[in-house]
Tab-separated table of C-alpha atoms in Angstrom:
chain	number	residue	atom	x	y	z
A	955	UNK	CA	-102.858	146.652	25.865
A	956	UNK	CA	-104.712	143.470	24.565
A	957	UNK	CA	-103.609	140.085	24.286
A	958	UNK	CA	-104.657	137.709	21.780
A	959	UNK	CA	-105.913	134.599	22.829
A	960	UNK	CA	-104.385	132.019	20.405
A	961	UNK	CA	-106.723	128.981	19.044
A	962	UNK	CA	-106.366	125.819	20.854
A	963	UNK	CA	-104.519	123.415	18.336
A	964	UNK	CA	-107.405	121.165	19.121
A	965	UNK	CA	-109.670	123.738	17.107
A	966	UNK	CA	-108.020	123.127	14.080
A	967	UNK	CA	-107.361	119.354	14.780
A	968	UNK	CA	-110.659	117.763	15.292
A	969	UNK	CA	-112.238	118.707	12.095
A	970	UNK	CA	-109.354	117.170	10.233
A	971	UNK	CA	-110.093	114.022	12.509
A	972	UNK	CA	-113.767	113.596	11.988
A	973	UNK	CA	-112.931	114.670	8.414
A	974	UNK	CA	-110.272	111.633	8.309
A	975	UNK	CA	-112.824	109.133	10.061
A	976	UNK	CA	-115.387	109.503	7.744
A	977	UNK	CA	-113.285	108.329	4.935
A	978	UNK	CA	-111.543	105.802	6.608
A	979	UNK	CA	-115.659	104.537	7.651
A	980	UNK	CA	-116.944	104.964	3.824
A	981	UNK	CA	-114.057	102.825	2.562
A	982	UNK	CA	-114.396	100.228	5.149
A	983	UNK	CA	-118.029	100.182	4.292
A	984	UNK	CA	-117.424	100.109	0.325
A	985	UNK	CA	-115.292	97.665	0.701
A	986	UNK	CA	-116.925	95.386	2.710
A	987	UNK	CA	-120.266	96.109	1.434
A	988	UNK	CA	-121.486	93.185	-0.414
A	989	UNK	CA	-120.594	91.124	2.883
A	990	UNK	CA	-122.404	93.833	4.429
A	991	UNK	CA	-125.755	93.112	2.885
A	992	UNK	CA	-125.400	89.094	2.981
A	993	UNK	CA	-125.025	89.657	6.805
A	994	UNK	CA	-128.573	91.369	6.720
A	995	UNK	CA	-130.489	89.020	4.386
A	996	UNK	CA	-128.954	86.366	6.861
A	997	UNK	CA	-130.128	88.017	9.735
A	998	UNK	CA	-133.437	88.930	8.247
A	999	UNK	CA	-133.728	85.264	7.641
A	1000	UNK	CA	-132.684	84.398	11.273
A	1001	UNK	CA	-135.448	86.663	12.080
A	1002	UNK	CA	-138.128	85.462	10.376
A	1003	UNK	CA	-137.518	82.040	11.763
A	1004	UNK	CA	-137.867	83.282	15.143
A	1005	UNK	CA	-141.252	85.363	14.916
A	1006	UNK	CA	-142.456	82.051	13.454
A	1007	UNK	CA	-141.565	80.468	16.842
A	1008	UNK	CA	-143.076	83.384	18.588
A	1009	UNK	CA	-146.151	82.698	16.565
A	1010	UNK	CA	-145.897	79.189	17.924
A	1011	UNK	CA	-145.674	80.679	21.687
A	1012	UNK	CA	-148.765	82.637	21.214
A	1013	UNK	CA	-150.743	79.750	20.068
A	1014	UNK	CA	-149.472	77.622	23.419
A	1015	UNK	CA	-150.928	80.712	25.279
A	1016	UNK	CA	-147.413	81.798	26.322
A	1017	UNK	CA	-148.353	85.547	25.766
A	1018	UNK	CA	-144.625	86.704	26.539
A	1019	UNK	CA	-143.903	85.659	22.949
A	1020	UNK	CA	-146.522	88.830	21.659
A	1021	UNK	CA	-143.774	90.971	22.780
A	1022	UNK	CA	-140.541	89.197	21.374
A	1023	UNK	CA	-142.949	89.020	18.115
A	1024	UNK	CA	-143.281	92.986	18.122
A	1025	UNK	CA	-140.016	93.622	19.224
A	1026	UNK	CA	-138.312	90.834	16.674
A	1027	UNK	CA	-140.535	92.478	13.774
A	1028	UNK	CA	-139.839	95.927	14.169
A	1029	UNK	CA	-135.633	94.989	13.988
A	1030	UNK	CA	-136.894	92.746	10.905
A	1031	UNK	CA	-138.600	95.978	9.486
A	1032	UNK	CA	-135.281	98.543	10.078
A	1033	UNK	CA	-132.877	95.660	8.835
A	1034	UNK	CA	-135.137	95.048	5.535
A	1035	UNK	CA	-134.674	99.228	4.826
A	1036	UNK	CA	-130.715	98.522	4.773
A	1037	UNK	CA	-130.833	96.352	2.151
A	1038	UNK	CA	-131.543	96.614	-1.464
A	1039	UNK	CA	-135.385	97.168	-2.254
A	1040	UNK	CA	-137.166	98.720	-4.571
A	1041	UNK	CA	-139.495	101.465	-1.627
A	1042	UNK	CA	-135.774	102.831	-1.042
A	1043	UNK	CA	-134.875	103.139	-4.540
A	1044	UNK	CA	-137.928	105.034	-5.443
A	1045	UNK	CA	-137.909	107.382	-2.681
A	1046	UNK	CA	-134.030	108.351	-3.121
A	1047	UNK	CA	-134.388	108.731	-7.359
A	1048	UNK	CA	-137.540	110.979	-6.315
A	1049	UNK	CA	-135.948	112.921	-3.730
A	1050	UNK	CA	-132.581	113.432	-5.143
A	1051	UNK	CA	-134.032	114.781	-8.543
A	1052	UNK	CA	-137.351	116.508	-7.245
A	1053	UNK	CA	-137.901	119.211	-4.958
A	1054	UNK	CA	-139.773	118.951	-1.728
A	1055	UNK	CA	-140.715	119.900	1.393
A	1056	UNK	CA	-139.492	118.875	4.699
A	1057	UNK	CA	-143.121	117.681	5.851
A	1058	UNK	CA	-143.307	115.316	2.262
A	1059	UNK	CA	-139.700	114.447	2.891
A	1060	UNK	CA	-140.990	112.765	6.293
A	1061	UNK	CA	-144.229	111.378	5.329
A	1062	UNK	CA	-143.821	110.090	1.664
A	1063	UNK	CA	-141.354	106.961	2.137
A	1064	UNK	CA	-143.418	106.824	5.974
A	1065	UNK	CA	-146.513	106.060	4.345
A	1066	UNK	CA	-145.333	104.165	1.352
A	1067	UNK	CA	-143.628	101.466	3.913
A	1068	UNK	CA	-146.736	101.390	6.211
A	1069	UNK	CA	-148.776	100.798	2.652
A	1070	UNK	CA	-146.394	98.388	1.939
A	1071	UNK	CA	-147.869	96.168	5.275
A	1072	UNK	CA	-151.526	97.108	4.151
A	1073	UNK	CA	-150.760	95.692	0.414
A	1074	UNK	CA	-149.445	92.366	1.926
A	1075	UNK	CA	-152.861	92.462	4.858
A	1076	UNK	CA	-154.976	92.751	1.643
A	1077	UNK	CA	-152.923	90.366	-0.563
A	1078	UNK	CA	-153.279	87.695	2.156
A	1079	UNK	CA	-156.677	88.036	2.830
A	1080	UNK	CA	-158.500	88.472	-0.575
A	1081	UNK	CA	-156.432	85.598	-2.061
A	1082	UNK	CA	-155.687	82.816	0.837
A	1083	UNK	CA	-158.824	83.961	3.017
A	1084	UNK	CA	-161.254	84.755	0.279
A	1085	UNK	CA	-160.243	82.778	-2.569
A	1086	UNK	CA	-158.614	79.722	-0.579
A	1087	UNK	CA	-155.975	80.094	-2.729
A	1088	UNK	CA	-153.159	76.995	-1.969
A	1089	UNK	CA	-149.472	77.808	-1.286
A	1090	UNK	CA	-148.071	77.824	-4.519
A	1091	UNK	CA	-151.399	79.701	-5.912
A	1092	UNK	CA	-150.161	82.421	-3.816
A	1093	UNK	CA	-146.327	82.082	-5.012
A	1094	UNK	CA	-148.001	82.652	-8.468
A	1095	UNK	CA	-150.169	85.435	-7.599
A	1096	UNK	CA	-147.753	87.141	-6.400
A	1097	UNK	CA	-145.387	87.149	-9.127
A	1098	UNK	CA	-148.551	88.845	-11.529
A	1099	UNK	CA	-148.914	91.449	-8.462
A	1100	UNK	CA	-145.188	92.021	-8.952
A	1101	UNK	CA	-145.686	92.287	-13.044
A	1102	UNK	CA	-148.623	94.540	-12.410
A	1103	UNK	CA	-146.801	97.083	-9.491
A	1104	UNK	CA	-143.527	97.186	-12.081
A	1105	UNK	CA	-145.575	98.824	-14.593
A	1106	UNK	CA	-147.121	101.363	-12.258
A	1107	UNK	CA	-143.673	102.077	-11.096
A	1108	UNK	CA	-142.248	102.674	-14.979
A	1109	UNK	CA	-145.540	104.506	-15.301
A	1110	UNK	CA	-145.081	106.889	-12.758
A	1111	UNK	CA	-141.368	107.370	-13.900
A	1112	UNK	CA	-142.867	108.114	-17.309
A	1113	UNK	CA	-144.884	110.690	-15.680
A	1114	UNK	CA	-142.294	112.156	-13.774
A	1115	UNK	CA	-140.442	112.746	-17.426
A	1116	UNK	CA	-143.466	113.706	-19.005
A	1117	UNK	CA	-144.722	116.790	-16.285
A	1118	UNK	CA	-141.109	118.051	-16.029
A	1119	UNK	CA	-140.675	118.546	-19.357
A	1120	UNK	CA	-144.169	120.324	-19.570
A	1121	UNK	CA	-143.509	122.803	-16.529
A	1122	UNK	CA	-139.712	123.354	-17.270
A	1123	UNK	CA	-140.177	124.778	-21.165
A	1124	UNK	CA	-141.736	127.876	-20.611
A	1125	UNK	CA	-139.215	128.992	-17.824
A	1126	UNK	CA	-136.970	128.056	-20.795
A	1127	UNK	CA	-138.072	129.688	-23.851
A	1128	UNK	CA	-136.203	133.353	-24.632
A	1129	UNK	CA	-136.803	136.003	-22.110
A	1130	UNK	CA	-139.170	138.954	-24.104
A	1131	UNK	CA	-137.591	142.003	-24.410
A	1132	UNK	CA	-138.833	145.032	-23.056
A	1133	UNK	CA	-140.592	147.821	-25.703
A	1134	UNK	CA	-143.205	149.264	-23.069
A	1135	UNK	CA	-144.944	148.913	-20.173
A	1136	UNK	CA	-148.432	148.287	-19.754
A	1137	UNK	CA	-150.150	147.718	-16.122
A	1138	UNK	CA	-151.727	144.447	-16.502
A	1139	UNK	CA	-152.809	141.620	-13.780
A	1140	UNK	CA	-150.105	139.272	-13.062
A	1141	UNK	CA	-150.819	135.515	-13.518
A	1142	UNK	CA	-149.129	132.655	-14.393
A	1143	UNK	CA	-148.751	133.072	-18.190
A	1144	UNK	CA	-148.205	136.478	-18.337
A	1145	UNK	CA	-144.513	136.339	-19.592
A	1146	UNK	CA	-143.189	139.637	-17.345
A	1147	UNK	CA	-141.032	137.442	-14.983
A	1148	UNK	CA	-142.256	138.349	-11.929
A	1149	UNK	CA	-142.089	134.990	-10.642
A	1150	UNK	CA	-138.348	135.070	-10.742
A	1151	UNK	CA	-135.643	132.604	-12.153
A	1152	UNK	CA	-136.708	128.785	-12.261
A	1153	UNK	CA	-140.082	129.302	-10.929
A	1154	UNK	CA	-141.321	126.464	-12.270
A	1155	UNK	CA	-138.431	124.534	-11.290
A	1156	UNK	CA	-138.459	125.581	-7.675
A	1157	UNK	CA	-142.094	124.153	-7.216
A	1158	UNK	CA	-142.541	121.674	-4.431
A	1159	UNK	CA	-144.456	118.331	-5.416
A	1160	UNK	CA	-148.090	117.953	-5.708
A	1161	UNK	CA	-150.588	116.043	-3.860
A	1162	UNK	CA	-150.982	113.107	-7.146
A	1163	UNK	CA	-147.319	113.273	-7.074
A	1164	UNK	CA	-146.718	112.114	-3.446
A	1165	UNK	CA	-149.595	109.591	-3.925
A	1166	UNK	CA	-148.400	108.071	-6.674
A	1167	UNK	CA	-145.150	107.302	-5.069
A	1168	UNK	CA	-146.933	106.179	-1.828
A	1169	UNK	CA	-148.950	103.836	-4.222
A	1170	UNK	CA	-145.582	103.023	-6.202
A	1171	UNK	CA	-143.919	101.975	-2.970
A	1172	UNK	CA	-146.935	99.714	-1.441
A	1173	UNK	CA	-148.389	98.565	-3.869
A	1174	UNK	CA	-145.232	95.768	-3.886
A	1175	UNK	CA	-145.944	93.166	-0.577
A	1176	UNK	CA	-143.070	91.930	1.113
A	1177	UNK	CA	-142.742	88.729	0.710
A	1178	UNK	CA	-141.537	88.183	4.654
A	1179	UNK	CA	-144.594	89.578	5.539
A	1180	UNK	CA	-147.040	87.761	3.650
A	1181	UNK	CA	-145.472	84.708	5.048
A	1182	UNK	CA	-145.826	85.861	8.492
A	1183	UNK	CA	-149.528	86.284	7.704
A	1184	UNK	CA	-150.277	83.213	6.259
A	1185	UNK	CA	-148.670	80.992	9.154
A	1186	UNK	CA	-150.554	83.627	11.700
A	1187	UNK	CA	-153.829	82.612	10.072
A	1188	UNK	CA	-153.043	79.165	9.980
A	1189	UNK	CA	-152.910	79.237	13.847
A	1190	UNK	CA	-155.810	81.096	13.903
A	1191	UNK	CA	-154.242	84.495	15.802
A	1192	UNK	CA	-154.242	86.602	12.970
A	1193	UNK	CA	-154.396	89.765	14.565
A	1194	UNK	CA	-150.958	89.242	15.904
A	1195	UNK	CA	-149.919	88.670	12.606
A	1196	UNK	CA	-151.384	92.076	11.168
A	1197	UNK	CA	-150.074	94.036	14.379
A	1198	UNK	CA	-146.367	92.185	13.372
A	1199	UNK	CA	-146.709	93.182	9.796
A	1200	UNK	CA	-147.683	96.962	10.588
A	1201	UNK	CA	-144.631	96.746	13.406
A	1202	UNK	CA	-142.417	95.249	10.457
A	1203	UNK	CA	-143.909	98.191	8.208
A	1204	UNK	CA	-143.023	100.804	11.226
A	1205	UNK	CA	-139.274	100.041	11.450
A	1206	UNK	CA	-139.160	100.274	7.378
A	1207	UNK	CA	-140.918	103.460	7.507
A	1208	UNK	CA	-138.907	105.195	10.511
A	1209	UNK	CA	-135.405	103.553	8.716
A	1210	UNK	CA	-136.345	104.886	4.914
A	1211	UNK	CA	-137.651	108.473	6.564
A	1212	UNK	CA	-134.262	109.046	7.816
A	1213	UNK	CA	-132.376	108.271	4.528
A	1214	UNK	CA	-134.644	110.374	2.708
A	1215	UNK	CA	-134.015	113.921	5.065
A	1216	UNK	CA	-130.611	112.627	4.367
A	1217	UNK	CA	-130.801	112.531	0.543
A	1218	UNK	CA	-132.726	116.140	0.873
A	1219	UNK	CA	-129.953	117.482	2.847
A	1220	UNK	CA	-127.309	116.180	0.075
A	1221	UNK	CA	-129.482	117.931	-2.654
A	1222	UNK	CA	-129.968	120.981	-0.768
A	1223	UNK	CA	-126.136	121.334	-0.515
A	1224	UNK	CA	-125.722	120.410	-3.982
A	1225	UNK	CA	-128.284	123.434	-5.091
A	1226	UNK	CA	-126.290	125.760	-2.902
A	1227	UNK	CA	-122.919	125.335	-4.968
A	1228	UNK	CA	-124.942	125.778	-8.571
A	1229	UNK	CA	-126.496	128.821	-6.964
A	1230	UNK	CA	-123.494	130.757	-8.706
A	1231	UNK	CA	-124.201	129.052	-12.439
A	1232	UNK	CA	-125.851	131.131	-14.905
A	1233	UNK	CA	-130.186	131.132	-14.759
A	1234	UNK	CA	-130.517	129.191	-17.694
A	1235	UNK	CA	-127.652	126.935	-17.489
A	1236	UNK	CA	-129.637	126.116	-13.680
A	1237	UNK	CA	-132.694	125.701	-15.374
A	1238	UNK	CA	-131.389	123.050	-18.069
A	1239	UNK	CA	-129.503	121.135	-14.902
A	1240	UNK	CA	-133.008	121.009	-12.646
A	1241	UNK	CA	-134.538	119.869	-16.164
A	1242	UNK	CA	-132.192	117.488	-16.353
A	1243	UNK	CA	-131.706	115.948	-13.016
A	1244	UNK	CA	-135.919	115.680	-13.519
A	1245	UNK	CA	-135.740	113.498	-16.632
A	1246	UNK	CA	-132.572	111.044	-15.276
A	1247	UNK	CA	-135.231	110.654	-12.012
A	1248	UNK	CA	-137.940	109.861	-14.193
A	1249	UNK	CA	-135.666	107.575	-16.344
A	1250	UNK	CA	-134.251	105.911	-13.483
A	1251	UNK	CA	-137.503	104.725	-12.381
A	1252	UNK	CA	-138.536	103.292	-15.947
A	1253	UNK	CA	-135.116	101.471	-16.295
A	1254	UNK	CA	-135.267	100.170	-12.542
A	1255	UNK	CA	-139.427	98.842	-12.947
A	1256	UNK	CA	-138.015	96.842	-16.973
A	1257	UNK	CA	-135.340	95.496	-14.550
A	1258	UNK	CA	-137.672	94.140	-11.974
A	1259	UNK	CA	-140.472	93.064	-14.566
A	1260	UNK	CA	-137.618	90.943	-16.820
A	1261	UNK	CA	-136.192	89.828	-13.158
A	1262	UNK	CA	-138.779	88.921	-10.895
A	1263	UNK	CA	-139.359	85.356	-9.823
A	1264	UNK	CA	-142.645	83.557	-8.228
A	1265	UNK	CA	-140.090	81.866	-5.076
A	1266	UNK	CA	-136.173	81.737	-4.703
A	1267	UNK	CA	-134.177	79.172	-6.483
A	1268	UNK	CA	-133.157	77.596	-3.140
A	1269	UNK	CA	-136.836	77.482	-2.189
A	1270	UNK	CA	-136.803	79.750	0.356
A	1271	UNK	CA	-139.816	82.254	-0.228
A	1272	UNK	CA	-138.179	85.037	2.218
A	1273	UNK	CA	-135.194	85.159	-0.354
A	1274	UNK	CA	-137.579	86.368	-3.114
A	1275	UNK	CA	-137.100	90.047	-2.181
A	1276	UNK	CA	-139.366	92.875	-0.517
């Protein structure tokens, strides 16, 4: 005789608790998330102030403020990837709409942050070091480099539209129909369908495509770290300022990758429930998501040309945005 074991209550419980958490923890957050976000620009502010005083340290030889100004810019860096910015914005549109490996997935928004840090190295050092450009010289600069990496970024979006289109309408025109067979070599226009359904669609991202959104994310300086730069080379250490700005770069980078496997995940799951949709009704959805990534991008870069200013209204440079 065999006795059934009955399931502990707690079995059935604690998935309707974690279940009932995170709800409770996305409201609170929705709710409070515009506080939220003023709490990190405050902080990042706070922050910025105090690896400017660990600059200071440095120059009086007190070389325990190196460390506070690594350890102060990497928490700048991760705090900067919480708030709005444009690096996160087109890493999630590209990941949510595109397919990709879990390799690109990592390394994409990695390397966009840390060229983020090389963009601001080279924007500091061709115009303040090599030009001698004054203060509010740079303020204007900037705001042209800001023009300029807004139209690569509705560029690229443009080109996102433009190659899904191109790779999606064969895999949509009318299946042929079948009248005899002939052996033939199979290659990519052949029309027998031995690729299977949404081949084209299924298609991880080139090589030009993960550049250009490396080169979409940093080619946009942060405007914390250009000032961290300029008051590093004003004191003369400036290679505490570049390892600060590369730190500051780091945190972005590690903060951004983890959203991203995130936002894969969430698209991967998504997939799995359209699984059971028709093949061409899939095919016109993939399409579709494609173009709204694409077009996303182009609407976000007319936004941030028509929007972005040379310094802040309060005259806090910081408070321009990354």
């Amino acid at each position: 005789m065999t006795t059934r074991t009955r399931p502990a209550p707690l079995a059935f419980a604690a998935p309707l608790i974690i279940a009932v958490l995170v709800i409770v923890g996305a409201y609170t957050l929705h709710a409070h998330w515009g506080a939220f976000l003023q709490w990190c620009l405050s902080l990042q502010i706070a922050l910025h102030r105090y690896l400017v005083l660990y600059l200071l340290q440095l120059n009086n030889h007190q070389y325990t403020g190196g460390l506070w100004l690594l350890t102060g810019a990497f928490i700048y860096g991760v705090l900067h990837a919480i708030g709005p910015g444009h690096g996160k914005f087109i890493a999630t549109t590209y990941l949510s709409t595109n397919r990709e490996n879990l390799k690109a997935t990592r390394l994409i928004p990695f390397f966009g942050s840390l060229m983020q840090g090389v963009s601001a190295i080279l924007f500091v050092f061709i115009l303040a070091v090599g030009f001698n450009l004054a203060a509010g010289d740079l303020s204007q600069s900037r705001w042209y480099v800001e023009k300029i990496s807004a139209v690569l970024i509705g560029s690229f979006g443009l080109w996102l539209v433009l190659r899904a289109v191109k790779e999606s309408l064969p895999a949509l025109q009318p299946a042929p129909r079948f009248t005899a067979f002939r052996p033939h070599q199979h290659d990519a226009s052949c029309g027998c369908g031995h690729h299977g359904v949404g081949h084209a669609q299924a298609q991880a991202g080139d090589w030009k495509t993960r550049l250009g959104i490396v080169l979409a994310i940093g080619a946009r300086p942060c405007s914390g770290a250009i000032m961290i730069l300029l008051f590093s080379n004003a004191l003369g250490i400036v290679t505490w300022g570049i390892a600060a700005v590369m730190t500051m770069s780091l945190g972005t980078g590690l903060s951004i990758m983890g959203m991203s496997l995130a936002v894969r995940y969430a698209r991967q799951a998504a997939l799995r429930y359209a699984d059971n949709r028709p093949p061409r009704q899939l095919q016109w959805l993939l399409l579709a998501l494609r173009v709204a990534g694409g077009l996303a991008l182009m609407l976000f870069a007319l936004i941030l040309f028509l929007t972005v200013i040379p310094v802040s209204a309060n005259g806090d440079y910081i408070a321009a945005g990354c």
